[in-house]
Short mmCIF file of C-alpha atoms in Angstrom, two decimals:
data_model
loop_
_atom_site.label_atom_id
_atom_site.label_comp_id
_atom_site.label_asym_id
_atom_site.label_seq_id
_atom_site.Cartn_x
_atom_site.Cartn_y
_atom_site.Cartn_z
CA MET A 30 -15.59 -0.28 37.03
CA ILE A 31 -17.32 2.09 39.57
CA PRO A 32 -20.13 0.66 41.75
CA ILE A 33 -23.35 2.31 41.26
CA ASP A 34 -24.29 2.37 44.75
CA ASN A 35 -21.28 4.32 45.84
CA VAL A 36 -21.82 7.00 43.41
CA TYR A 37 -25.61 7.36 44.37
CA GLN A 38 -24.94 7.57 47.84
CA GLN A 39 -22.19 10.32 47.40
CA VAL A 40 -24.79 12.10 45.25
CA LEU A 41 -27.47 11.96 47.83
CA ALA A 42 -24.94 13.20 50.58
CA LEU A 43 -23.48 16.00 48.54
CA ALA A 44 -27.17 17.19 47.53
CA ASN A 45 -28.58 16.86 51.04
CA LYS A 46 -25.33 18.76 52.52
CA GLU A 47 -26.11 21.71 50.48
CA GLN A 48 -29.80 21.26 51.75
CA ARG A 49 -31.06 21.12 48.08
CA GLY A 50 -33.18 18.12 47.91
CA TYR A 51 -33.34 14.66 47.19
CA ILE A 52 -32.73 12.64 43.81
CA THR A 53 -35.25 9.88 43.38
CA PRO A 54 -33.64 6.40 41.79
CA GLN A 55 -35.47 7.01 38.46
CA GLU A 56 -33.87 10.41 38.20
CA PHE A 57 -30.41 9.41 39.39
CA ASN A 58 -30.71 6.53 36.63
CA LEU A 59 -31.57 8.77 33.96
CA LEU A 60 -28.64 11.21 35.03
CA ALA A 61 -26.09 8.56 35.55
CA ALA A 62 -26.28 7.05 32.17
CA ARG A 63 -26.12 10.71 30.70
CA ALA A 64 -23.07 11.42 32.73
CA GLN A 65 -21.39 8.02 31.81
CA MET A 66 -21.88 8.94 28.28
CA SER A 67 -20.51 12.22 28.44
CA ILE A 68 -17.22 11.24 30.15
CA PHE A 69 -16.93 8.29 28.11
CA GLU A 70 -17.02 10.43 24.87
CA GLN A 71 -14.71 12.99 26.35
CA TYR A 72 -11.95 10.18 26.39
CA PHE A 73 -11.58 10.49 22.49
CA TYR A 74 -11.06 13.90 22.57
CA ASP A 75 -8.70 14.09 25.34
CA GLN A 76 -6.65 11.19 23.76
CA ASN A 77 -6.57 13.45 20.31
CA GLN A 78 -5.45 16.37 22.55
CA ALA A 79 -2.84 14.13 24.15
CA ASP A 80 -1.60 12.72 20.92
CA ARG A 81 -0.69 16.65 20.18
CA ASN A 82 0.85 17.31 23.22
CA LEU A 83 4.61 16.55 24.27
CA LYS A 84 4.79 12.82 25.87
CA ASN A 85 6.79 11.88 28.92
CA SER A 86 8.25 8.60 29.27
CA THR A 87 6.84 7.92 33.06
CA GLU A 88 5.59 4.56 33.81
CA TYR A 89 2.02 5.64 35.30
CA SER A 90 1.59 9.27 34.13
CA ASN A 91 1.71 9.70 30.44
CA PRO A 92 -1.65 10.94 29.60
CA ASP A 93 -1.89 9.31 26.16
CA GLU A 94 -1.34 5.87 28.00
CA MET A 95 -3.60 6.84 30.96
CA LEU A 96 -6.40 7.43 28.64
CA ASP A 97 -5.69 4.15 26.63
CA GLU A 98 -6.08 2.12 29.92
CA LYS A 99 -9.48 4.13 30.70
CA ILE A 100 -10.69 3.08 27.05
CA SER A 101 -9.28 -0.33 27.14
CA VAL A 102 -12.25 -1.42 29.37
CA PHE A 103 -14.47 -0.91 26.25
CA LYS A 104 -12.19 -2.41 23.57
CA LYS A 105 -13.43 -5.65 22.11
CA VAL A 106 -12.52 -7.82 18.87
CA GLY A 107 -15.55 -9.03 16.90
CA LEU A 108 -16.37 -10.98 14.01
CA ILE A 109 -17.84 -9.33 11.06
CA SER A 110 -20.51 -11.45 9.18
CA THR A 111 -20.36 -11.05 5.46
CA SER A 112 -22.66 -11.90 2.60
CA ALA A 113 -22.19 -10.80 -0.99
CA GLY A 114 -19.52 -8.69 -0.03
CA VAL A 115 -21.64 -6.88 2.60
CA GLY A 116 -20.53 -7.13 6.19
CA THR A 117 -22.47 -6.51 9.28
CA LEU A 118 -20.59 -5.00 12.03
CA PRO A 119 -20.98 -6.29 15.91
CA PRO A 120 -24.31 -5.23 17.54
CA LEU A 121 -22.71 -3.41 20.39
CA LEU A 122 -20.45 -1.20 17.99
CA TYR A 123 -19.49 2.42 19.16
CA ARG A 124 -16.44 3.03 17.44
CA LEU A 125 -15.08 0.98 14.54
CA GLY A 126 -11.18 0.55 14.75
CA MET A 127 -9.09 -1.76 12.60
CA VAL A 128 -10.86 -4.46 10.39
CA TYR A 129 -8.63 -7.28 9.28
CA ARG A 130 -8.74 -10.79 7.75
CA THR A 131 -8.99 -13.24 10.63
CA ASN A 132 -6.83 -15.67 9.36
CA THR A 133 -4.02 -13.92 7.83
CA GLU A 134 -4.25 -10.61 9.91
CA ILE A 135 -4.31 -8.49 6.71
CA GLU A 136 -5.81 -4.89 7.32
CA LEU A 137 -8.57 -3.59 5.31
CA GLU A 138 -7.95 -0.05 4.63
CA GLN A 139 -10.95 2.17 5.26
CA LEU A 140 -12.07 4.36 2.35
CA THR A 141 -14.75 6.80 1.60
CA GLU A 142 -17.43 5.72 -1.05
CA GLU A 143 -15.85 8.23 -3.25
CA GLU A 144 -12.63 7.27 -2.96
CA MET A 145 -13.37 3.67 -3.16
CA LEU A 146 -14.83 4.58 -6.94
CA TYR A 147 -11.34 6.02 -7.97
CA VAL A 148 -9.41 3.58 -6.15
CA ARG A 149 -11.01 0.40 -7.69
CA LYS A 150 -10.59 2.04 -11.42
CA SER A 151 -6.76 2.25 -10.63
CA PRO A 152 -4.58 -0.85 -11.88
CA LEU A 153 -2.12 0.29 -9.14
CA VAL A 154 -4.08 0.68 -5.95
CA LYS A 155 -7.08 -1.58 -7.00
CA PRO A 156 -8.12 -3.38 -3.70
CA SER A 157 -6.72 -7.28 -3.81
CA ALA A 158 -6.83 -9.99 -1.43
CA ILE A 159 -3.46 -9.01 -0.45
CA PHE A 160 -4.77 -5.09 -0.15
CA PRO A 161 -8.27 -5.40 0.64
CA ALA A 162 -10.35 -2.09 1.63
CA TYR A 163 -13.88 -1.35 2.54
CA TYR A 164 -16.44 1.81 3.06
CA ARG A 165 -18.88 2.58 5.61
CA MET A 166 -22.51 1.89 4.16
CA ASN A 167 -24.49 2.92 7.22
CA HIS A 168 -24.01 2.45 10.73
CA THR A 169 -24.34 -0.99 10.75
CA GLN A 170 -22.71 -2.19 7.58
CA ILE A 171 -19.62 -2.10 5.54
CA ARG A 172 -18.78 -2.67 1.70
CA LEU A 173 -15.88 -5.00 0.97
CA TYR A 174 -13.77 -5.06 -1.92
CA PRO A 175 -12.78 -7.62 -3.05
CA ASN A 176 -15.46 -9.88 -1.87
CA ILE A 177 -14.09 -11.70 0.83
CA GLY A 178 -15.13 -13.44 3.98
CA GLY A 179 -13.53 -14.32 7.48
CA ILE A 180 -13.34 -10.57 8.73
CA SER A 181 -12.84 -9.23 12.15
CA CYS A 182 -12.60 -5.97 13.84
CA ASN A 183 -11.37 -4.15 16.70
CA TYR A 184 -14.10 -1.77 18.18
CA ILE A 185 -15.01 0.18 21.28
CA LYS A 186 -18.26 -1.15 22.43
CA LYS A 187 -20.85 1.01 23.80
CA PRO A 188 -20.86 1.38 27.59
CA THR A 189 -23.67 -0.67 29.35
CA ARG A 190 -26.55 1.91 30.64
CA PRO A 191 -25.89 1.96 34.57
CA GLU A 192 -28.87 0.99 36.75
CA TRP A 193 -29.40 1.52 40.58
CA ALA A 194 -31.78 -1.25 40.90
CA TYR A 195 -33.95 -1.46 44.20
CA VAL A 196 -36.71 -3.13 46.27
CA VAL A 197 -39.24 -1.36 48.30
CA VAL A 198 -39.37 -2.26 51.98
CA ASN A 199 -41.17 -0.23 54.34
CA GLU A 200 -41.92 2.10 51.69
CA LYS A 201 -38.32 2.80 51.32
CA ALA A 202 -35.97 1.95 48.20
CA LEU A 203 -33.52 -0.77 49.26
CA TYR A 204 -30.34 -1.17 46.95
CA ASN A 205 -30.45 -4.52 45.01
CA ALA A 206 -26.70 -5.32 44.26
CA THR A 207 -28.00 -8.28 42.24
CA ILE A 208 -29.93 -6.91 39.78
CA SER A 209 -27.94 -3.29 39.36
CA VAL A 210 -25.71 -2.49 36.67
CA SER A 211 -22.49 -0.64 37.81
CA PHE A 212 -20.76 2.04 35.64
CA GLU A 213 -18.01 0.57 33.37
CA LEU A 214 -15.76 3.63 33.62
CA HIS A 215 -12.41 3.55 34.86
CA PRO A 216 -12.45 4.05 39.05
CA SER A 217 -10.30 7.27 38.41
CA ASP A 218 -13.52 8.75 36.92
CA GLU A 219 -15.67 8.27 40.19
CA SER A 220 -15.38 11.83 41.61
CA GLU A 221 -16.07 13.45 37.96
CA LEU A 222 -19.10 11.30 37.67
CA VAL A 223 -20.42 12.25 40.74
CA TYR A 224 -20.04 15.98 40.09
CA LYS A 225 -21.16 15.40 36.57
CA ILE A 226 -24.44 13.94 37.86
CA LEU A 227 -24.80 16.77 40.53
CA SER A 228 -24.54 19.08 37.88
CA LEU A 229 -27.30 17.59 35.84
CA ALA A 230 -29.47 17.01 38.69
CA GLY A 231 -29.19 20.69 39.65
CA ILE A 232 -31.22 21.36 36.32
CA VAL A 233 -33.75 18.36 36.81
CA ILE A 234 -34.71 19.24 40.24
CA ALA A 235 -34.26 22.99 39.44
CA LYS A 236 -31.77 23.99 42.12
CA PRO A 237 -29.26 25.75 39.97
CA GLY A 238 -26.73 26.12 42.95
CA LEU A 239 -26.30 22.42 43.01
CA GLY A 240 -25.64 22.50 39.19
CA THR A 241 -23.19 25.25 39.71
CA TYR A 242 -21.54 23.33 42.48
CA GLY A 243 -21.25 20.32 40.30
CA ASP A 244 -19.79 22.39 37.30
CA GLN A 245 -17.42 24.27 39.74
CA GLN A 246 -16.03 20.98 40.84
CA ILE A 247 -15.41 19.58 37.78
CA THR A 248 -13.69 22.52 36.24
CA SER A 249 -11.50 22.67 39.01
CA GLN A 250 -10.60 18.78 38.77
CA ILE A 251 -9.98 19.29 35.01
CA THR A 252 -7.78 22.20 35.89
CA GLN A 253 -5.70 20.29 37.97
CA GLU A 254 -5.61 17.27 35.73
CA LYS A 255 -4.31 19.38 32.64
CA GLN A 256 -2.25 21.94 33.96
CA MET B 90 14.72 -12.59 15.48
CA GLY B 91 16.11 -14.51 12.67
CA LEU B 92 14.38 -14.00 9.28
CA ILE B 93 14.69 -17.68 7.98
CA THR B 94 11.40 -19.21 8.50
CA GLN B 95 11.54 -22.73 7.16
CA THR B 96 14.38 -25.45 8.33
CA ALA B 97 17.25 -26.36 5.82
CA GLN B 98 15.54 -29.88 5.67
CA LEU B 99 12.70 -28.15 4.17
CA TYR B 100 14.37 -25.87 1.87
CA TYR B 101 16.71 -28.15 0.26
CA GLY B 102 14.32 -31.29 0.54
CA THR B 103 11.32 -30.24 -1.08
CA GLY B 104 12.91 -29.19 -4.40
CA THR B 105 10.56 -26.22 -4.93
CA LEU B 106 11.70 -23.78 -7.38
CA PRO B 107 12.66 -21.19 -7.40
CA TYR B 108 15.64 -21.48 -4.57
CA GLY B 109 17.43 -18.38 -3.42
CA GLY B 110 14.32 -16.45 -2.45
CA TYR B 111 16.16 -14.99 0.72
CA GLN B 112 17.97 -12.40 -1.34
CA PHE B 113 14.72 -10.62 -2.04
CA ILE B 114 11.80 -9.24 0.14
CA SER B 115 8.35 -9.05 -1.18
CA LEU B 116 6.60 -5.80 -1.88
CA VAL B 117 4.00 -6.46 0.66
CA ASP B 118 6.75 -6.80 3.36
CA VAL B 119 8.29 -3.52 2.05
CA ILE B 120 4.91 -1.54 2.46
CA ASN B 121 4.34 -3.09 5.87
CA ASN B 122 7.89 -2.35 7.07
CA PHE B 123 7.60 1.11 5.53
CA ARG B 124 4.41 1.77 7.68
CA VAL B 125 6.08 0.88 10.64
CA ALA B 126 9.52 2.79 10.30
CA TYR B 127 8.22 5.62 8.62
CA VAL B 128 4.51 6.52 9.37
CA GLY B 129 3.29 7.73 12.70
CA GLU B 130 3.22 9.79 15.48
CA ASP B 131 6.75 11.73 15.70
CA LYS B 132 7.82 10.44 12.47
CA ILE B 133 8.59 11.94 9.04
CA ILE B 134 5.04 11.10 7.70
CA SER B 135 2.31 11.09 10.66
CA LYS B 136 -0.53 9.53 8.77
CA ILE B 137 -1.14 8.36 5.43
CA SER B 138 -3.24 5.83 3.61
CA ARG B 139 -2.21 2.53 2.73
CA ALA B 140 -3.55 2.81 -0.95
CA ASP B 141 -0.87 5.79 -1.16
CA ILE B 142 2.12 3.94 -0.08
CA LYS B 143 1.24 1.17 -1.99
CA PHE B 144 0.93 3.24 -5.16
CA HIS B 145 4.24 4.84 -4.63
CA ALA B 146 5.63 1.62 -3.78
CA MET B 147 4.53 -0.03 -7.14
CA ARG B 148 5.83 2.98 -8.88
CA GLY B 149 9.08 2.66 -7.20
CA LEU B 150 9.23 -0.97 -8.23
CA GLN B 151 8.36 0.13 -11.90
CA GLU B 152 11.23 2.73 -11.90
CA LEU B 153 13.66 0.36 -10.39
CA SER B 154 12.57 -2.64 -12.70
CA PHE B 155 13.60 -0.43 -15.66
CA ASP B 156 17.17 0.55 -14.62
CA THR B 157 18.41 -0.87 -11.38
CA PHE B 158 17.27 -4.45 -10.92
CA LYS B 159 18.70 -7.44 -12.53
CA SER B 160 16.46 -8.21 -15.41
CA CYS B 161 16.02 -12.18 -15.50
CA LYS B 162 13.21 -12.20 -18.25
CA SER B 163 13.92 -14.34 -21.31
CA LEU B 164 12.11 -16.09 -23.92
CA GLU B 165 13.04 -18.45 -26.46
CA ILE B 166 11.23 -19.51 -29.51
CA GLU B 167 11.88 -21.04 -33.20
CA VAL B 168 11.12 -18.42 -35.64
CA PRO B 169 8.03 -19.33 -37.81
CA PRO B 170 7.91 -19.12 -41.15
CA SER B 171 5.67 -16.07 -40.90
CA LEU B 172 9.29 -14.63 -39.46
CA LYS B 173 7.37 -12.94 -36.42
CA MET B 174 7.24 -13.21 -32.65
CA THR B 175 4.41 -12.36 -30.34
CA LEU B 176 5.58 -9.84 -27.85
CA PRO B 177 5.70 -11.33 -24.24
CA GLN B 178 2.36 -10.50 -21.93
CA ASP B 179 4.67 -8.43 -19.60
CA TYR B 180 7.16 -6.83 -22.11
CA VAL B 181 8.09 -3.47 -21.59
CA ASN B 182 11.25 -3.12 -23.70
CA TYR B 183 13.97 -5.49 -24.97
CA ILE B 184 17.43 -5.71 -23.80
CA LYS B 185 18.76 -7.85 -26.66
CA LEU B 186 17.39 -10.44 -29.32
CA THR B 187 19.91 -13.23 -30.24
CA TRP B 188 19.82 -16.46 -31.86
CA SER B 189 21.59 -19.51 -30.85
CA ASP B 190 23.63 -21.86 -32.66
CA ALA B 191 24.20 -25.61 -32.33
CA SER B 192 26.59 -24.93 -29.70
CA GLY B 193 24.42 -23.03 -27.66
CA ILE B 194 26.39 -19.74 -28.64
CA GLU B 195 24.25 -16.81 -28.93
CA HIS B 196 24.63 -14.34 -31.85
CA VAL B 197 23.21 -10.73 -31.44
CA ILE B 198 20.43 -9.73 -33.83
CA TYR B 199 20.49 -5.92 -34.45
CA PRO B 200 17.69 -3.87 -34.88
CA ALA B 201 16.48 -2.47 -38.41
CA SER B 202 16.15 1.13 -37.63
CA LYS B 203 15.30 1.94 -41.37
CA THR B 204 12.26 0.14 -41.82
CA SER B 205 8.90 0.24 -40.38
CA ASN B 206 5.25 -1.23 -40.87
CA PRO B 207 2.99 1.71 -41.94
CA THR B 208 -0.60 1.48 -42.71
CA SER B 209 -1.12 0.74 -46.41
CA VAL B 210 -3.75 2.20 -48.27
CA ILE B 211 -5.75 0.34 -50.91
CA GLN B 212 -5.38 2.19 -54.32
CA ASP B 213 -6.99 1.47 -57.42
CA ALA B 214 -5.62 1.12 -60.75
CA LEU B 215 -5.21 4.87 -61.08
CA GLY B 216 -3.58 5.13 -57.69
CA ASN B 217 -6.59 6.69 -56.20
CA TYR B 218 -7.50 6.05 -52.69
CA THR B 219 -10.41 3.73 -52.35
CA PHE B 220 -13.55 4.11 -49.47
CA ASP B 221 -15.95 1.98 -48.00
CA GLY B 222 -19.77 2.70 -47.96
CA SER B 223 -19.28 4.85 -45.04
CA GLY B 224 -16.68 6.93 -46.37
CA ASN B 225 -13.81 5.59 -44.62
CA LEU B 226 -10.64 4.56 -46.06
CA LEU B 227 -9.92 1.46 -47.05
CA THR B 228 -6.57 0.02 -45.76
CA GLN B 229 -4.88 -3.42 -45.87
CA PRO B 230 -5.56 -5.62 -42.92
CA VAL B 231 -3.32 -5.54 -40.33
CA THR B 232 -2.85 -9.08 -40.69
CA ILE B 233 -1.54 -8.86 -44.18
CA GLY B 234 1.02 -5.82 -43.26
CA SER B 235 2.66 -3.34 -45.53
CA THR B 236 4.63 -3.73 -48.55
CA THR B 237 7.73 -2.18 -46.79
CA LEU B 238 7.35 -4.79 -44.04
CA GLY B 239 6.92 -7.49 -46.58
CA ASN B 240 10.27 -6.71 -48.34
CA PHE B 241 12.02 -6.23 -45.01
CA ASN B 242 10.96 -9.81 -44.09
CA SER B 243 12.15 -11.21 -47.49
CA GLN B 244 15.72 -9.72 -47.41
CA SER B 245 18.22 -12.29 -46.37
CA THR B 246 20.61 -10.45 -44.44
CA THR B 247 21.97 -6.96 -43.74
CA THR B 248 25.56 -6.44 -44.44
CA ASP B 249 27.44 -4.10 -45.19
CA SER B 250 30.19 -5.84 -47.28
CA ASP B 251 27.66 -6.87 -49.90
CA ASP B 252 25.71 -3.56 -49.96
CA LEU B 253 24.61 -2.10 -53.23
CA ASP B 254 24.60 1.16 -52.00
CA TRP B 255 28.50 0.91 -51.40
CA ASP B 256 28.78 -0.99 -54.49
CA ASP B 257 27.57 2.27 -56.36
CA VAL B 258 30.00 4.30 -54.50
CA MET B 259 33.01 2.15 -54.80
CA GLY B 260 36.05 4.37 -55.16
CA THR B 261 34.45 7.46 -54.02
CA LYS B 262 34.28 6.41 -50.25
CA TYR B 263 35.46 3.96 -48.16
CA GLY B 264 34.91 2.14 -44.87
CA ILE B 265 31.89 0.60 -43.49
CA ASP B 266 29.17 1.40 -41.20
CA PRO B 267 29.52 -0.55 -38.52
CA GLN B 268 26.00 -1.02 -37.38
CA TYR B 269 25.28 -2.86 -40.58
CA ALA B 270 28.70 -4.59 -40.70
CA GLN B 271 27.19 -8.08 -39.34
CA SER B 272 25.55 -11.09 -40.86
CA ASN B 273 23.54 -12.37 -37.88
CA GLY B 274 20.31 -10.85 -39.38
CA SER B 275 18.13 -8.02 -37.88
CA PHE B 276 14.72 -7.53 -36.40
CA TYR B 277 12.16 -4.86 -36.29
CA ILE B 278 9.39 -4.38 -33.58
CA ASP B 279 6.12 -3.09 -34.60
CA ASP B 280 4.87 -1.79 -31.24
CA CYS B 281 1.49 -0.77 -32.46
CA LEU B 282 0.66 -4.43 -33.21
CA GLY B 283 2.75 -6.11 -30.77
CA PHE B 284 5.01 -8.05 -33.00
CA ILE B 285 9.01 -8.87 -33.69
CA HIS B 286 9.64 -9.20 -37.22
CA PHE B 287 12.87 -10.90 -38.25
CA SER B 288 14.83 -10.93 -41.64
CA SER B 289 14.19 -14.08 -43.46
CA ASN B 290 18.02 -15.40 -42.85
CA ILE B 291 16.90 -16.20 -39.11
CA ALA B 292 13.80 -18.42 -40.25
CA GLY B 293 13.73 -21.69 -38.50
CA LYS B 294 16.57 -20.45 -36.20
CA THR B 295 16.28 -20.48 -32.47
CA VAL B 296 15.62 -16.91 -31.04
CA ILE B 297 15.88 -15.65 -27.68
CA LEU B 298 14.29 -12.05 -26.68
CA LYS B 299 15.81 -10.82 -23.25
CA TYR B 300 13.47 -8.46 -22.19
CA ILE B 301 12.45 -6.00 -19.13
CA SER B 302 9.26 -5.97 -17.46
CA ASP B 303 8.00 -3.53 -14.53
CA SER B 304 7.71 -6.43 -12.10
CA LEU B 305 3.96 -5.98 -11.60
CA GLY B 306 2.89 -8.70 -13.72
CA THR B 307 2.21 -11.25 -11.13
CA ASP B 308 2.23 -11.30 -7.34
CA GLU B 309 5.21 -13.35 -7.41
CA GLU B 310 7.11 -11.08 -9.42
CA MET B 311 6.39 -8.12 -6.93
CA LYS B 312 9.77 -8.29 -4.96
CA VAL B 313 12.58 -6.39 -4.38
CA HIS B 314 16.40 -7.61 -4.06
CA LYS B 315 17.84 -6.77 -0.84
CA MET B 316 20.34 -4.53 -2.07
CA ALA B 317 17.81 -2.13 -3.19
CA GLU B 318 15.71 -2.52 -0.19
CA GLU B 319 16.92 0.94 1.20
CA ALA B 320 16.40 2.30 -2.17
CA MET B 321 12.52 1.27 -2.18
CA TYR B 322 12.09 3.04 1.31
CA LYS B 323 13.70 6.21 0.29
CA HIS B 324 11.79 6.25 -3.15
CA ILE B 325 8.44 5.90 -1.22
CA ALA B 326 9.36 8.45 1.55
CA HIS B 327 10.29 10.97 -1.15
CA SER B 328 7.47 10.39 -3.36
CA ILE B 329 4.94 10.77 -0.55
CA LEU B 330 6.47 13.89 0.87
CA ASN B 331 6.88 15.30 -2.60
CA THR B 332 3.24 15.00 -3.15
CA ARG B 333 1.84 16.23 0.06
CA ALA B 334 0.86 19.98 0.80
CA ASN B 335 2.58 21.69 3.74
CA VAL B 336 5.74 19.83 3.78
CA ASP B 337 8.89 21.91 4.30
CA ARG B 338 10.70 21.86 0.79
CA ASN B 339 13.88 21.29 2.59
CA VAL B 340 12.70 18.08 3.80
CA VAL B 341 11.78 16.87 0.52
CA ALA B 342 15.03 17.89 -1.13
CA THR B 343 16.67 15.90 1.66
CA PHE B 344 14.70 12.88 0.72
CA LYS B 345 15.39 13.44 -2.88
CA LYS B 346 18.87 13.16 -2.16
CA GLU B 347 18.77 10.35 0.19
CA ARG B 348 16.69 8.56 -2.71
CA SER B 349 19.19 9.27 -5.35
CA ALA B 350 22.17 7.93 -3.14
CA ALA B 351 20.38 4.86 -2.18
CA ILE B 352 19.39 4.26 -6.04
CA ARG B 353 22.93 4.89 -6.97
CA ASN B 354 24.21 2.35 -4.04
CA ALA B 355 21.68 -0.15 -5.37
CA LYS B 356 22.92 0.15 -9.05
CA ILE B 357 26.73 -0.37 -7.73
CA ARG B 358 25.59 -3.33 -5.58
CA LEU B 359 23.33 -5.04 -8.30
CA SER B 360 25.99 -4.40 -10.97
CA ASN B 361 28.12 -7.39 -9.54
CA ILE B 362 31.26 -6.39 -9.93
CA LYS B 363 34.06 -8.75 -8.20
CA LEU B 364 37.47 -8.10 -8.19
CA GLU B 365 38.69 -11.24 -9.32
CA GLU B 366 36.50 -11.31 -12.40
CA ILE B 367 37.50 -7.65 -13.17
CA THR B 368 41.14 -8.82 -12.80
CA GLN B 369 40.90 -11.79 -15.09
CA ILE B 370 39.48 -9.25 -17.78
CA LEU B 371 42.37 -6.76 -17.19
CA ARG B 372 44.98 -9.60 -17.58
CA GLY B 373 44.23 -9.23 -21.44
CA LYS B 374 45.38 -5.54 -21.29
CA SER B 375 48.92 -6.61 -22.66
CA LYS B 376 47.48 -8.57 -25.53
CA TRP B 377 48.73 -7.74 -28.90
CA ILE B 378 45.86 -6.71 -31.41
CA LYS B 379 46.63 -7.67 -35.02
CA HIS B 380 45.60 -5.22 -37.60
#
């Protein structure tokens, strides 16, 4: 978790240092959510890339494991409520992982709707209680074959929207830690988060130099991380 | 780490048949093991759906059931007056048919290869074919059967010693055809209708059908003898690699060889050759044979 006030103060400090203006809390909150989602989404693509690269066996610097650690903050296990062969996914689901029977831990295989049509007609691979399967009906529901209950899933939850909350004292916004919501990202992503917000702020407050500065910093950081 | 999950007291005490389940591994476990050992990053198969593994595993189980696994399927009935036996629900092919005598000794019944149960056309008095109102050819109902089959059922035995054909050529030929030189009786399998027909001399006798299935009839049957476990893994791996695009053909060829070797090993192991038993048989090598 990254404290939101830390990030806001850094963003303000860097923006003021460049004499490029002030970012209001409302603007910051908007940009913070966007930046968090952008970094969060990039985790999955980075992991995909790391999967394809050569691994090392060091304890703390294996890129694949580092990314898994970052994603682990968002990993959840939830129950899927079922009715007439239709399962309803947990409400905060962002990416669905393994679906399995809660009591026996038998995995349900994910198929496409088209595959399911043919698989159900094949005597050898037809879904059964021992080899169940499902397909995604829409973003909140799955269709189960056979019609079974007691289903759980591993999933990645959607990051909570960050918010720098404040109270106005003497016409100044004063940070309110009680109702603020911090970033859920891994602490190692703090500087990237700051630069990302700066990059976006450059567009919002029409200061291209600020955006360029943020972009350069991100590029430099990525180059250092992935060289 | 040990694989036994129940206590000895539970195993020996409950009296739940069948015993000896430790010699087998379930197909579900084979599929799960295969997935763990062969599928994943830096393994021979990087990604595959479980349905594909399941398909090839079940096909492997079928194939090995036909010629590698020990068959323990058998059915015993008393031959009814209709002289026919319904094929078992999970029948794929027979191993042998026997009838057992009062001492419980089995006598092999041989197939009558020179008979069949053809569709019998109903003809009028002049021998012309007859048709129904829709113009379809009229045939005897399958429950009645053909004249050929009726005649086969009514014969008492198939024995060369009394064969009239041989009597006709007495003095011009000699010797008998060994395949008919027996009086145990004969059977004919009508695969179209799913019946085994017996010659009439077997009526009322206790007949035993030993047959093979494909081991996929019920969930309980879907198991592999541990001596053939490796053969199953190799079969699945080869089948998957052989049906995938962009797999180096040398890799496929390697797995083909490994599969053949593993199946050969399984066959040798499961043929249950014991040195003492072979020795005992070979002790008869010096026995005098009277002519």
